[in-house]
mmCIF file of C-alpha atoms in Angstrom:
data_model
loop_
_atom_site.group_PDB
_atom_site.id
_atom_site.type_symbol
_atom_site.label_atom_id
_atom_site.label_comp_id
_atom_site.label_asym_id
_atom_site.label_seq_id
_atom_site.Cartn_x
_atom_site.Cartn_y
_atom_site.Cartn_z
ATOM 1 C CA LYS A 3 0.791 -3.368 -20.023
ATOM 2 C CA ASN A 4 0.135 -2.910 -16.309
ATOM 3 C CA GLU A 5 -0.461 -6.135 -14.465
ATOM 4 C CA VAL A 6 -3.172 -4.481 -12.372
ATOM 5 C CA GLU A 7 -5.574 -2.234 -14.247
ATOM 6 C CA GLN A 8 -8.229 -0.128 -12.594
ATOM 7 C CA SER A 9 -11.167 1.662 -14.123
ATOM 8 C CA PRO A 10 -12.216 4.335 -14.169
ATOM 9 C CA GLN A 11 -9.172 6.493 -13.396
ATOM 10 C CA ASN A 12 -11.395 9.282 -12.145
ATOM 11 C CA LEU A 13 -14.984 9.174 -10.998
ATOM 12 C CA THR A 14 -17.265 11.979 -9.894
ATOM 13 C CA ALA A 15 -20.591 11.148 -8.291
ATOM 14 C CA GLN A 16 -23.407 12.898 -6.516
ATOM 15 C CA GLU A 17 -24.040 12.094 -2.880
ATOM 16 C CA GLY A 18 -26.235 9.034 -2.563
ATOM 17 C CA GLU A 19 -25.182 7.406 -5.827
ATOM 18 C CA PHE A 20 -24.068 3.786 -6.101
ATOM 19 C CA ILE A 21 -20.386 3.584 -7.047
ATOM 20 C CA THR A 22 -18.525 0.780 -8.784
ATOM 21 C CA ILE A 23 -14.751 0.650 -9.219
ATOM 22 C CA ASN A 24 -13.229 -2.157 -11.248
ATOM 23 C CA CYS A 25 -9.915 -3.975 -11.062
ATOM 24 C CA SER A 26 -8.541 -6.480 -13.568
ATOM 25 C CA TYR A 27 -5.270 -8.319 -13.163
ATOM 26 C CA SER A 28 -3.179 -10.494 -15.411
ATOM 27 C CA VAL A 29 -1.038 -12.439 -12.936
ATOM 28 C CA GLY A 30 -1.811 -15.380 -10.711
ATOM 29 C CA ILE A 31 -2.684 -14.208 -7.253
ATOM 30 C CA SER A 32 -3.234 -15.529 -3.758
ATOM 31 C CA ALA A 33 -5.123 -12.486 -2.501
ATOM 32 C CA LEU A 34 -6.470 -9.124 -3.617
ATOM 33 C CA HIS A 35 -6.581 -6.011 -1.470
ATOM 34 C CA TRP A 36 -8.694 -2.900 -1.760
ATOM 35 C CA LEU A 37 -7.105 0.135 -0.144
ATOM 36 C CA GLN A 38 -8.280 3.682 0.434
ATOM 37 C CA GLN A 39 -5.804 6.534 0.209
ATOM 38 C CA HIS A 40 -6.948 9.735 1.843
ATOM 39 C CA PRO A 41 -6.185 13.177 0.399
ATOM 40 C CA GLY A 42 -3.453 13.575 3.022
ATOM 41 C CA GLY A 43 -1.772 10.424 1.712
ATOM 42 C CA GLY A 44 -2.555 7.910 4.451
ATOM 43 C CA ILE A 45 -3.571 4.406 3.343
ATOM 44 C CA VAL A 46 -6.241 2.270 4.950
ATOM 45 C CA SER A 47 -6.932 -1.350 4.125
ATOM 46 C CA LEU A 48 -10.602 -1.866 3.253
ATOM 47 C CA PHE A 49 -10.733 -5.495 2.199
ATOM 48 C CA MET A 50 -8.541 -8.482 1.613
ATOM 49 C CA LEU A 51 -10.189 -11.263 -0.350
ATOM 50 C CA SER A 52 -9.275 -14.387 -2.243
ATOM 51 C CA SER A 53 -12.744 -15.495 -3.321
ATOM 52 C CA GLY A 54 -16.384 -14.498 -3.268
ATOM 53 C CA LYS A 55 -17.657 -11.370 -1.654
ATOM 54 C CA LYS A 56 -17.116 -9.292 1.470
ATOM 55 C CA LYS A 57 -19.220 -6.525 2.941
ATOM 56 C CA HIS A 58 -18.363 -3.879 5.491
ATOM 57 C CA GLY A 59 -20.937 -1.189 6.114
ATOM 58 C CA ARG A 60 -21.660 0.523 2.810
ATOM 59 C CA LEU A 61 -18.721 -1.119 1.074
ATOM 60 C CA ILE A 62 -18.887 -4.376 -0.852
ATOM 61 C CA ALA A 63 -15.992 -6.109 -2.589
ATOM 62 C CA THR A 64 -16.291 -9.026 -4.985
ATOM 63 C CA ILE A 65 -13.764 -11.095 -6.812
ATOM 64 C CA ASN A 66 -14.044 -13.511 -9.745
ATOM 65 C CA ILE A 67 -10.886 -15.602 -9.806
ATOM 66 C CA GLN A 68 -11.649 -17.216 -13.171
ATOM 67 C CA GLU A 69 -12.129 -13.842 -14.838
ATOM 68 C CA LYS A 70 -9.320 -12.193 -12.879
ATOM 69 C CA HIS A 71 -11.558 -9.332 -11.934
ATOM 70 C CA SER A 72 -12.664 -7.595 -8.757
ATOM 71 C CA SER A 73 -15.108 -4.806 -8.062
ATOM 72 C CA LEU A 74 -15.507 -2.421 -5.169
ATOM 73 C CA HIS A 75 -18.988 -1.039 -4.646
ATOM 74 C CA ILE A 76 -20.021 1.864 -2.443
ATOM 75 C CA THR A 77 -23.704 2.202 -1.666
ATOM 76 C CA ALA A 78 -25.276 5.537 -0.683
ATOM 77 C CA SER A 79 -22.050 7.405 -1.391
ATOM 78 C CA HIS A 80 -21.109 10.352 0.789
ATOM 79 C CA PRO A 81 -18.617 13.204 0.341
ATOM 80 C CA ARG A 82 -16.418 11.625 3.028
ATOM 81 C CA ASP A 83 -15.940 8.664 0.658
ATOM 82 C CA SER A 84 -13.887 10.963 -1.587
ATOM 83 C CA ALA A 85 -10.454 9.380 -1.827
ATOM 84 C CA VAL A 86 -8.246 7.328 -4.115
ATOM 85 C CA TYR A 87 -9.193 3.650 -4.117
ATOM 86 C CA ILE A 88 -6.359 1.275 -4.890
ATOM 87 C CA CYS A 89 -6.486 -2.354 -5.940
ATOM 88 C CA ALA A 90 -3.423 -4.423 -5.054
ATOM 89 C CA VAL A 91 -2.716 -8.096 -5.625
ATOM 90 C CA ARG A 92 -0.476 -10.519 -3.841
ATOM 91 C CA SER A 93 1.020 -12.290 -6.830
ATOM 92 C CA ASN A 94 2.184 -15.879 -6.968
ATOM 93 C CA ASN A 95 5.681 -14.446 -7.464
ATOM 94 C CA ASN A 96 5.527 -13.388 -3.823
ATOM 95 C CA ASP A 97 5.247 -9.656 -4.198
ATOM 96 C CA MET A 98 2.533 -7.042 -4.155
ATOM 97 C CA ARG A 99 1.445 -5.309 -7.360
ATOM 98 C CA PHE A 100 -0.598 -2.137 -7.218
ATOM 99 C CA GLY A 101 -3.055 -0.515 -9.556
ATOM 100 C CA ALA A 102 -2.766 3.175 -10.339
ATOM 101 C CA GLY A 103 -5.851 3.963 -8.281
ATOM 102 C CA THR A 104 -9.280 5.419 -8.936
ATOM 103 C CA ARG A 105 -9.816 8.965 -7.734
ATOM 104 C CA LEU A 106 -13.381 9.261 -6.435
ATOM 105 C CA THR A 107 -15.024 12.610 -5.771
ATOM 106 C CA VAL A 108 -18.474 12.594 -4.221
ATOM 107 C CA LYS A 109 -20.249 15.933 -4.426
ATOM 108 C CA PRO A 110 -22.883 16.966 -1.888
ATOM 109 C CA GLU B 19 -7.125 0.825 17.891
ATOM 110 C CA PRO B 20 -3.396 0.038 17.605
ATOM 111 C CA GLU B 21 -1.601 1.971 14.883
ATOM 112 C CA VAL B 22 1.559 1.769 12.842
ATOM 113 C CA THR B 23 3.552 4.923 13.464
ATOM 114 C CA GLN B 24 6.217 6.390 11.215
ATOM 115 C CA THR B 25 8.784 9.084 11.912
ATOM 116 C CA PRO B 26 9.599 11.601 10.721
ATOM 117 C CA SER B 27 6.542 12.696 8.774
ATOM 118 C CA HIS B 28 8.751 14.709 6.447
ATOM 119 C CA GLN B 29 12.487 14.355 5.855
ATOM 120 C CA VAL B 30 14.530 16.734 3.725
ATOM 121 C CA THR B 31 18.037 15.550 2.833
ATOM 122 C CA GLN B 32 20.842 16.584 0.538
ATOM 123 C CA MET B 33 21.581 14.271 -2.366
ATOM 124 C CA GLY B 34 24.274 11.770 -1.478
ATOM 125 C CA GLN B 35 23.401 11.663 2.211
ATOM 126 C CA GLU B 36 22.077 8.654 4.066
ATOM 127 C CA VAL B 37 18.593 8.639 5.562
ATOM 128 C CA ILE B 38 16.900 6.331 8.040
ATOM 129 C CA LEU B 39 13.131 6.118 8.049
ATOM 130 C CA ARG B 40 11.600 4.694 11.173
ATOM 131 C CA CYS B 41 8.484 2.662 11.776
ATOM 132 C CA VAL B 42 6.890 1.203 14.874
ATOM 133 C CA PRO B 43 4.616 -1.658 13.778
ATOM 134 C CA ILE B 44 1.640 -2.879 15.767
ATOM 135 C CA SER B 45 3.067 -4.694 18.760
ATOM 136 C CA ASN B 46 1.794 -8.230 18.121
ATOM 137 C CA HIS B 47 2.456 -8.133 14.385
ATOM 138 C CA LEU B 48 5.219 -10.290 12.991
ATOM 139 C CA TYR B 49 5.428 -9.275 9.320
ATOM 140 C CA PHE B 50 6.642 -5.876 8.199
ATOM 141 C CA TYR B 51 6.718 -4.157 4.843
ATOM 142 C CA TRP B 52 8.031 -1.043 3.155
ATOM 143 C CA TYR B 53 6.421 0.580 0.136
ATOM 144 C CA ARG B 54 7.118 3.772 -1.731
ATOM 145 C CA GLN B 55 4.956 6.099 -3.779
ATOM 146 C CA ILE B 56 6.616 8.627 -6.048
ATOM 147 C CA LEU B 57 4.461 11.736 -6.356
ATOM 148 C CA GLY B 58 1.633 11.145 -8.811
ATOM 149 C CA GLN B 59 2.522 7.497 -9.327
ATOM 150 C CA LYS B 60 1.281 4.211 -7.973
ATOM 151 C CA VAL B 61 2.417 2.546 -4.803
ATOM 152 C CA GLU B 62 5.343 0.133 -5.246
ATOM 153 C CA PHE B 63 6.430 -2.740 -3.038
ATOM 154 C CA LEU B 64 9.976 -2.548 -1.714
ATOM 155 C CA VAL B 65 10.548 -5.302 0.831
ATOM 156 C CA SER B 66 8.943 -7.618 3.348
ATOM 157 C CA PHE B 67 10.570 -8.714 6.598
ATOM 158 C CA TYR B 68 9.848 -11.598 8.935
ATOM 159 C CA ASN B 69 11.761 -13.309 11.707
ATOM 160 C CA ASN B 70 14.577 -10.776 11.505
ATOM 161 C CA GLU B 71 15.283 -11.279 7.849
ATOM 162 C CA ILE B 72 14.107 -10.147 4.459
ATOM 163 C CA SER B 73 11.502 -12.537 3.055
ATOM 164 C CA GLU B 74 10.843 -10.862 -0.294
ATOM 165 C CA LYS B 75 12.167 -7.816 -2.087
ATOM 166 C CA SER B 76 11.438 -6.088 -5.358
ATOM 167 C CA GLU B 77 13.870 -5.082 -8.074
ATOM 168 C CA ILE B 78 13.721 -1.549 -6.669
ATOM 169 C CA PHE B 79 15.259 -2.736 -3.398
ATOM 170 C CA ASP B 80 18.891 -2.786 -4.484
ATOM 171 C CA ASP B 81 22.104 -2.420 -2.504
ATOM 172 C CA GLN B 82 21.275 1.207 -1.783
ATOM 173 C CA PHE B 83 18.534 0.046 0.574
ATOM 174 C CA SER B 84 18.601 -1.942 3.784
ATOM 175 C CA VAL B 85 16.125 -2.784 6.529
ATOM 176 C CA GLU B 86 16.669 -3.598 10.133
ATOM 177 C CA ARG B 87 14.774 -4.320 13.300
ATOM 178 C CA PRO B 88 17.282 -2.939 15.796
ATOM 179 C CA ASP B 89 15.102 -3.622 18.848
ATOM 180 C CA GLY B 90 11.760 -5.165 19.673
ATOM 181 C CA SER B 91 9.706 -2.270 18.398
ATOM 182 C CA ASN B 92 11.382 -0.295 15.601
ATOM 183 C CA PHE B 93 11.620 -1.306 11.969
ATOM 184 C CA THR B 94 13.872 0.919 9.874
ATOM 185 C CA LEU B 95 14.546 1.558 6.207
ATOM 186 C CA LYS B 96 17.981 2.949 5.423
ATOM 187 C CA ILE B 97 18.725 4.572 2.093
ATOM 188 C CA ARG B 98 22.393 5.200 1.357
ATOM 189 C CA SER B 99 23.762 7.775 -1.077
ATOM 190 C CA THR B 100 20.361 9.233 -1.764
ATOM 191 C CA LYS B 101 19.469 10.336 -5.291
ATOM 192 C CA LEU B 102 16.914 12.847 -6.494
ATOM 193 C CA GLU B 103 14.714 10.012 -7.714
ATOM 194 C CA ASP B 104 14.466 8.626 -4.175
ATOM 195 C CA SER B 105 12.112 11.496 -3.385
ATOM 196 C CA ALA B 106 8.813 9.824 -2.565
ATOM 197 C CA MET B 107 6.397 8.918 0.183
ATOM 198 C CA TYR B 108 7.546 5.835 2.025
ATOM 199 C CA PHE B 109 4.939 3.716 3.771
ATOM 200 C CA CYS B 110 5.521 1.088 6.406
ATOM 201 C CA ALA B 111 2.918 -1.614 7.002
ATOM 202 C CA SER B 112 2.544 -4.624 9.241
ATOM 203 C CA THR B 113 0.419 -7.732 9.447
ATOM 204 C CA GLU B 114 -0.112 -10.214 12.206
ATOM 205 C CA GLY B 115 0.241 -13.401 10.201
ATOM 206 C CA GLY B 116 1.648 -12.739 6.760
ATOM 207 C CA TRP B 117 0.780 -11.506 3.308
ATOM 208 C CA ASP B 118 -2.735 -12.870 3.140
ATOM 209 C CA GLN B 119 -4.025 -10.717 5.927
ATOM 210 C CA PRO B 120 -5.133 -7.080 5.908
ATOM 211 C CA GLN B 121 -2.206 -4.689 5.963
ATOM 212 C CA HIS B 122 -2.033 -1.909 8.531
ATOM 213 C CA PHE B 123 -0.277 1.131 7.113
ATOM 214 C CA GLY B 124 1.512 4.004 8.767
ATOM 215 C CA ASP B 125 0.829 7.551 7.624
ATOM 216 C CA GLY B 126 4.041 7.617 5.622
ATOM 217 C CA THR B 127 7.252 9.619 5.572
ATOM 218 C CA ARG B 128 7.622 12.150 2.805
ATOM 219 C CA LEU B 129 11.274 12.089 1.721
ATOM 220 C CA SER B 130 12.533 15.058 -0.264
ATOM 221 C CA ILE B 131 16.021 14.880 -1.754
ATOM 222 C CA LEU B 132 17.547 18.212 -2.713
#
């Protein structure tokens, strides 16, 4: 079983839709990261959080430590949001564990 | 905005050869990381580096691998006796103050072993 599970694996949405990507983890963590990987392969850090909720523009990330679950929300989705979204956790074993990613396609 | 830069963008090497992948972290960052992503698979942590020494490493980071900060700007990953399965994208990242801060990634080096 993967220690970091993301769902869905693939997601197709129409422009303007509200998007939710989920991440569940089974290890103790000190922080959780949401990353965006562009079609060309480059990776951008979106959020790093250890509790509560963070918002940046149209992106919102939440984490529930007790339930070991985090969500990434995109409001008013746009075709430029099309990318792979990766959840990664900083485990208490002092390493970084990555989910397999959610491939998001937003159609105009 | 300051960036992490990686060179080369693509490296093709014969199996058994040594390769050095180079990274220039953001100048005021103190923590450096290497990750790899085999085509179609998830990103995997290799090693973290702070104060001129390895702070953590994964089981992937065996004796075939080494990291070095030869001067004040470069951070290198050396892979000795390359194998076909070393073919992957290798990402360098840096943070200002440690793991629990946002990571700044380079664009990656695609390593192809023939």
